[in-house]
Short mmCIF file of C-alpha atoms and ligand atoms in Angstrom, two decimals:
data_model
loop_
_atom_site.label_atom_id
_atom_site.label_comp_id
_atom_site.label_asym_id
_atom_site.label_seq_id
_atom_site.Cartn_x
_atom_site.Cartn_y
_atom_site.Cartn_z
CA MET A 1 13.48 -10.10 12.01
CA THR A 2 12.47 -11.44 8.60
CA ILE A 3 10.69 -9.47 5.88
CA ARG A 4 8.63 -11.36 3.32
CA HIS A 5 7.26 -9.86 0.11
CA LEU A 6 3.80 -11.21 -0.73
CA ASN A 7 1.37 -10.72 -3.58
CA CYS A 8 -2.04 -10.51 -1.93
CA ALA A 9 -4.11 -9.72 -5.04
CA SER A 10 -3.55 -10.34 -8.72
CA MET A 11 -5.42 -8.10 -11.15
CA ASN A 12 -5.65 -7.96 -14.94
CA PRO A 13 -6.75 -4.36 -15.53
CA LEU A 14 -7.88 -3.12 -18.91
CA ALA A 15 -5.36 -0.25 -18.70
CA ALA A 16 -2.23 -2.29 -18.04
CA THR A 17 -0.54 -5.64 -17.87
CA ARG A 18 -0.97 -7.90 -14.84
CA MET A 19 -0.84 -6.11 -11.51
CA VAL A 20 -0.05 -7.42 -8.06
CA ALA A 21 -0.79 -6.10 -4.58
CA HIS A 22 2.70 -6.02 -3.10
CA CYS A 23 2.40 -6.49 0.66
CA LEU A 24 5.00 -7.08 3.36
CA LEU A 25 4.92 -9.56 6.20
CA VAL A 26 7.45 -8.52 8.83
CA GLU A 27 8.18 -11.26 11.33
CA ARG A 28 9.23 -9.48 14.52
CA PRO A 29 9.87 -11.09 17.91
CA GLU A 30 6.97 -9.09 19.37
CA GLY A 31 4.48 -10.14 16.67
CA LEU A 32 3.79 -10.07 12.95
CA LEU A 33 3.32 -6.83 11.03
CA LEU A 34 1.60 -6.56 7.67
CA VAL A 35 2.03 -3.64 5.30
CA ASP A 36 -1.19 -3.45 3.25
CA THR A 37 -3.49 -6.46 2.93
CA GLY A 38 -4.78 -6.84 -0.65
CA PHE A 39 -8.09 -8.61 -0.94
CA GLY A 40 -9.47 -10.74 1.88
CA ALA A 41 -11.31 -14.02 2.26
CA ALA A 42 -14.70 -12.27 2.20
CA ASP A 43 -13.84 -10.46 -1.07
CA CYS A 44 -13.02 -13.82 -2.67
CA ALA A 45 -16.24 -15.38 -1.35
CA ASP A 46 -18.39 -12.48 -2.56
CA PRO A 47 -16.69 -10.61 -5.45
CA LYS A 48 -19.87 -8.64 -6.09
CA ARG A 49 -19.19 -6.54 -3.02
CA LEU A 50 -16.27 -4.93 -4.85
CA GLY A 51 -18.72 -3.31 -7.24
CA ARG A 52 -19.29 -3.76 -10.93
CA PRO A 53 -17.18 -0.78 -12.20
CA PHE A 54 -14.10 -1.90 -10.25
CA ARG A 55 -14.44 -5.50 -11.38
CA ALA A 56 -14.93 -4.47 -15.02
CA LEU A 57 -11.99 -2.03 -15.04
CA VAL A 58 -9.47 -3.77 -12.80
CA ARG A 59 -10.55 -7.42 -13.22
CA PRO A 60 -9.33 -8.87 -9.92
CA VAL A 61 -8.48 -12.59 -9.91
CA LEU A 62 -9.63 -13.15 -6.29
CA ASP A 63 -7.78 -16.38 -5.55
CA PRO A 64 -8.25 -17.33 -1.85
CA ALA A 65 -4.69 -18.71 -1.81
CA GLU A 66 -3.37 -15.18 -2.48
CA THR A 67 -5.03 -13.62 0.55
CA ALA A 68 -2.69 -12.49 3.32
CA VAL A 69 -4.41 -14.78 5.81
CA ALA A 70 -3.87 -17.87 3.62
CA GLN A 71 -0.21 -16.95 3.10
CA VAL A 72 0.34 -16.24 6.80
CA ARG A 73 -1.06 -19.72 7.56
CA ALA A 74 0.99 -21.35 4.78
CA LEU A 75 4.10 -19.89 6.39
CA GLY A 76 3.20 -21.70 9.60
CA HIS A 77 1.89 -18.71 11.55
CA ASP A 78 -1.34 -18.23 13.44
CA PRO A 79 -3.21 -15.26 11.89
CA ALA A 80 -3.91 -14.12 15.46
CA ASP A 81 -0.17 -13.40 15.75
CA VAL A 82 -0.55 -10.49 13.32
CA THR A 83 -0.50 -7.70 15.90
CA ASP A 84 -0.16 -4.70 13.60
CA ILE A 85 -1.10 -3.65 10.08
CA ALA A 86 0.26 -0.47 8.47
CA LEU A 87 -1.72 0.82 5.50
CA THR A 88 -0.59 3.05 2.64
CA HIS A 89 -4.24 4.05 2.14
CA LEU A 90 -7.74 2.65 2.37
CA ASP A 91 -8.63 1.90 -1.27
CA LEU A 92 -10.54 -1.35 -1.67
CA ASP A 93 -7.60 -3.28 -3.13
CA HIS A 94 -5.45 -2.54 -0.05
CA VAL A 95 -7.76 -3.18 2.89
CA GLY A 96 -9.83 -6.24 1.95
CA GLY A 97 -7.75 -8.43 4.25
CA LEU A 98 -8.36 -6.35 7.40
CA ALA A 99 -11.31 -8.48 8.50
CA ASP A 100 -9.10 -11.59 8.47
CA PHE A 101 -7.04 -10.04 11.29
CA PRO A 102 -9.70 -8.44 13.49
CA ALA A 103 -7.49 -8.17 16.58
CA ALA A 104 -4.62 -6.34 14.86
CA ARG A 105 -3.95 -2.65 15.44
CA VAL A 106 -4.41 -0.86 12.12
CA HIS A 107 -2.09 2.11 11.55
CA VAL A 108 -3.20 4.76 9.09
CA PHE A 109 -2.94 8.49 8.54
CA ALA A 110 -5.72 10.38 10.28
CA ASP A 111 -6.59 12.21 7.01
CA GLU A 112 -7.01 8.89 5.21
CA LEU A 113 -9.38 7.43 7.77
CA ASP A 114 -11.35 10.66 7.64
CA ALA A 115 -11.56 10.37 3.82
CA ALA A 116 -12.86 6.79 4.06
CA LEU A 117 -15.38 7.59 6.79
CA HIS A 118 -16.52 10.89 5.22
CA PRO A 119 -15.87 10.55 1.49
CA THR A 120 -16.72 13.28 -0.97
CA LEU A 121 -18.96 12.28 -3.87
CA ARG A 122 -15.86 11.66 -6.00
CA GLU A 123 -14.18 9.53 -3.33
CA LYS A 124 -17.20 7.35 -2.62
CA GLY A 125 -16.56 4.47 -5.03
CA ARG A 126 -13.03 3.71 -3.87
CA TYR A 127 -13.73 3.11 -0.16
CA LEU A 128 -15.96 0.18 0.85
CA ASP A 129 -17.66 0.30 4.23
CA VAL A 130 -18.31 -3.44 4.03
CA GLN A 131 -14.56 -4.17 4.23
CA ARG A 132 -14.44 -2.27 7.54
CA ALA A 133 -17.76 -3.43 8.99
CA HIS A 134 -16.02 -5.61 11.60
CA GLY A 135 -14.65 -2.47 13.27
CA PRO A 136 -10.87 -2.41 12.83
CA ARG A 137 -8.77 -1.30 15.80
CA TRP A 138 -7.69 1.96 14.17
CA VAL A 139 -4.57 3.73 15.37
CA THR A 140 -4.46 7.07 13.57
CA HIS A 141 -1.25 9.00 13.17
CA ASP A 142 -0.62 12.63 12.34
CA VAL A 143 2.14 13.81 14.66
CA PRO A 144 5.24 14.78 12.66
CA GLY A 145 8.34 12.79 13.51
CA ASP A 146 11.92 13.20 12.37
CA GLU A 147 12.90 14.16 8.87
CA TRP A 148 13.63 11.04 6.76
CA PHE A 149 15.82 11.40 3.63
CA GLY A 150 14.24 14.76 2.84
CA PHE A 151 10.70 13.58 3.57
CA GLY A 152 8.61 14.24 6.61
CA SER A 153 7.94 11.14 8.65
CA VAL A 154 5.52 9.92 11.25
CA THR A 155 6.48 7.15 13.60
CA ALA A 156 3.97 4.31 13.38
CA LEU A 157 5.72 1.57 15.32
CA ALA A 158 8.91 2.09 17.27
CA ASP A 159 11.77 3.41 15.16
CA ASP A 160 11.70 0.82 12.42
CA VAL A 161 8.28 1.39 10.84
CA LEU A 162 7.48 4.91 9.63
CA LEU A 163 4.61 6.41 7.70
CA ILE A 164 5.94 8.79 5.03
CA PRO A 165 3.42 11.39 3.80
CA LEU A 166 2.87 10.91 0.05
CA GLN A 167 -0.55 12.45 -0.50
CA GLY A 168 -2.13 12.80 -3.92
CA HIS A 169 -3.48 9.41 -4.96
CA THR A 170 -5.78 9.75 -1.95
CA ARG A 171 -6.16 12.44 0.74
CA GLY A 172 -4.09 10.69 3.37
CA HIS A 173 -1.95 8.41 1.22
CA CYS A 174 1.46 7.54 2.66
CA GLY A 175 4.45 5.33 2.07
CA VAL A 176 5.49 2.85 4.73
CA ALA A 177 9.22 2.69 5.47
CA VAL A 178 10.52 -0.48 7.14
CA ARG A 179 14.08 -0.83 8.37
CA ARG A 180 15.78 -3.87 6.82
CA PRO A 181 17.52 -6.40 9.04
CA ASP A 182 20.83 -5.83 7.21
CA GLY A 183 20.63 -2.03 7.45
CA GLY A 184 19.01 0.39 5.06
CA TRP A 185 15.32 0.81 4.43
CA LEU A 186 12.49 -0.46 2.28
CA LEU A 187 9.92 2.13 1.20
CA HIS A 188 6.55 0.73 0.20
CA ALA A 189 5.32 3.68 -1.85
CA GLY A 190 1.76 2.37 -2.18
CA ASP A 191 0.02 3.87 -5.21
CA SER A 192 2.35 6.91 -5.47
CA TYR A 193 3.28 5.47 -8.84
CA PHE A 194 2.18 2.36 -10.74
CA HIS A 195 4.98 1.49 -13.15
CA ALA A 196 8.64 0.79 -12.29
CA SER A 197 9.81 3.21 -14.99
CA GLU A 198 8.23 6.08 -13.06
CA LYS A 199 11.11 5.83 -10.58
CA GLN A 200 13.57 6.76 -13.34
CA SER A 201 14.45 10.24 -14.51
CA GLU A 202 12.52 9.77 -17.74
CA PRO A 203 9.45 7.76 -16.87
CA ALA A 204 7.91 5.76 -19.68
CA ALA A 205 4.71 4.35 -18.21
CA PRO A 206 2.12 3.38 -20.82
CA TYR A 207 -0.30 6.21 -21.62
CA SER A 208 -3.30 4.23 -20.39
CA LEU A 209 -1.66 3.73 -17.00
CA ARG A 210 -0.78 7.42 -16.70
CA ALA A 211 -4.34 8.35 -17.58
CA PHE A 212 -5.63 5.91 -14.95
CA GLN A 213 -3.46 7.56 -12.28
CA VAL A 214 -4.79 11.01 -13.16
CA LEU A 215 -8.33 9.66 -13.02
CA MET A 216 -7.77 8.13 -9.58
CA GLY A 217 -5.74 10.98 -8.06
CA VAL A 218 -7.62 13.28 -5.68
CA ASP A 219 -4.80 15.86 -5.81
CA ASN A 220 -2.78 15.39 -8.98
CA LYS A 221 -0.47 18.35 -8.38
CA ARG A 222 0.65 16.79 -5.14
CA ARG A 223 0.78 13.30 -6.63
CA VAL A 224 3.09 14.46 -9.44
CA ALA A 225 5.26 16.42 -6.99
CA ASN A 226 5.60 13.36 -4.77
CA GLN A 227 6.60 11.21 -7.75
CA GLU A 228 9.37 13.72 -8.45
CA ARG A 229 10.49 13.55 -4.80
CA LEU A 230 10.63 9.74 -5.05
CA ARG A 231 12.79 10.02 -8.18
CA GLU A 232 15.11 12.37 -6.30
CA LEU A 233 15.23 9.86 -3.43
CA GLN A 234 16.26 7.18 -5.94
CA ARG A 235 18.92 9.41 -7.46
CA SER A 236 20.46 10.39 -4.13
CA HIS A 237 19.89 7.47 -1.78
CA SER A 238 19.33 4.27 -3.75
CA ASP A 239 22.13 2.66 -1.73
CA GLU A 240 20.20 3.24 1.51
CA VAL A 241 16.54 3.11 0.47
CA THR A 242 14.86 0.57 -1.83
CA VAL A 243 11.60 1.91 -3.20
CA PHE A 244 8.78 -0.13 -4.67
CA CYS A 245 5.10 0.50 -5.35
CA ALA A 246 2.05 -1.63 -4.67
CA HIS A 247 1.09 -2.84 -8.10
CA ASP A 248 4.13 -3.37 -10.34
CA ALA A 249 4.74 -7.11 -10.76
CA SER A 250 8.32 -6.66 -11.99
CA GLU A 251 9.27 -4.85 -8.77
CA LEU A 252 7.82 -7.64 -6.64
CA ALA A 253 9.67 -10.27 -8.68
CA VAL A 254 13.13 -8.98 -7.66
CA PHE A 255 12.54 -9.44 -3.93
CA ALA A 256 13.25 -12.59 -2.05
CA VAL A 257 12.89 -13.13 1.68
CA GLU A 258 15.20 -10.83 3.62
ZN1 ZN B 1 -4.08 0.24 -5.31
#
């Protein structure tokens, strides 16, 4: 099994320095697994569909070469070999690539799919029906599994891919834990935090980025509590679990192929 760390969407938001969309491509004997998808080919072909407020605030680069499908091909794979996609949540910068893998099973928390399909007025702008118009093969999960380093877990795929409840940024937001080939775990914490310093005991994220997170959080009490739990996970188990978030470019830069 090989795990590759990909950037599937560069963004130059007004509130922060360059952001990436940190995705994983897990090459398993039984098929390829993606964790999150960034933007897709159709987003690059028609940026307008992302909406004017998002484009003005987040300023996505939309380079077709950064899409997951282009990178899967460049690695010598057939996109049809992507059998499964696990999603941290359904915000537009995480699910644009779904349509490039229409046959894949798409694993998501039941609460998150419900939020995207039945958004409140406040949630409406973040979920785009057009990115899901092809009819993804949803596999929803909500059955509690074993405890995982003090967190609840839900088994998404066998024992080596788990969804870890981390609600707050969105209703059904989760982390995706993937067992590393050499032992230990990776935890893709999605948008639980945005800046690498927020993993430390005294986070020092720029004010604008903290304000952005409050603006985007649907349940900020829970979001802040989950950030604290992630810091505790770092303090107690950094030898066994490597945590990273979706958008911090410095976190992506330290990973090679494993
Ligand atoms: Zn995001």
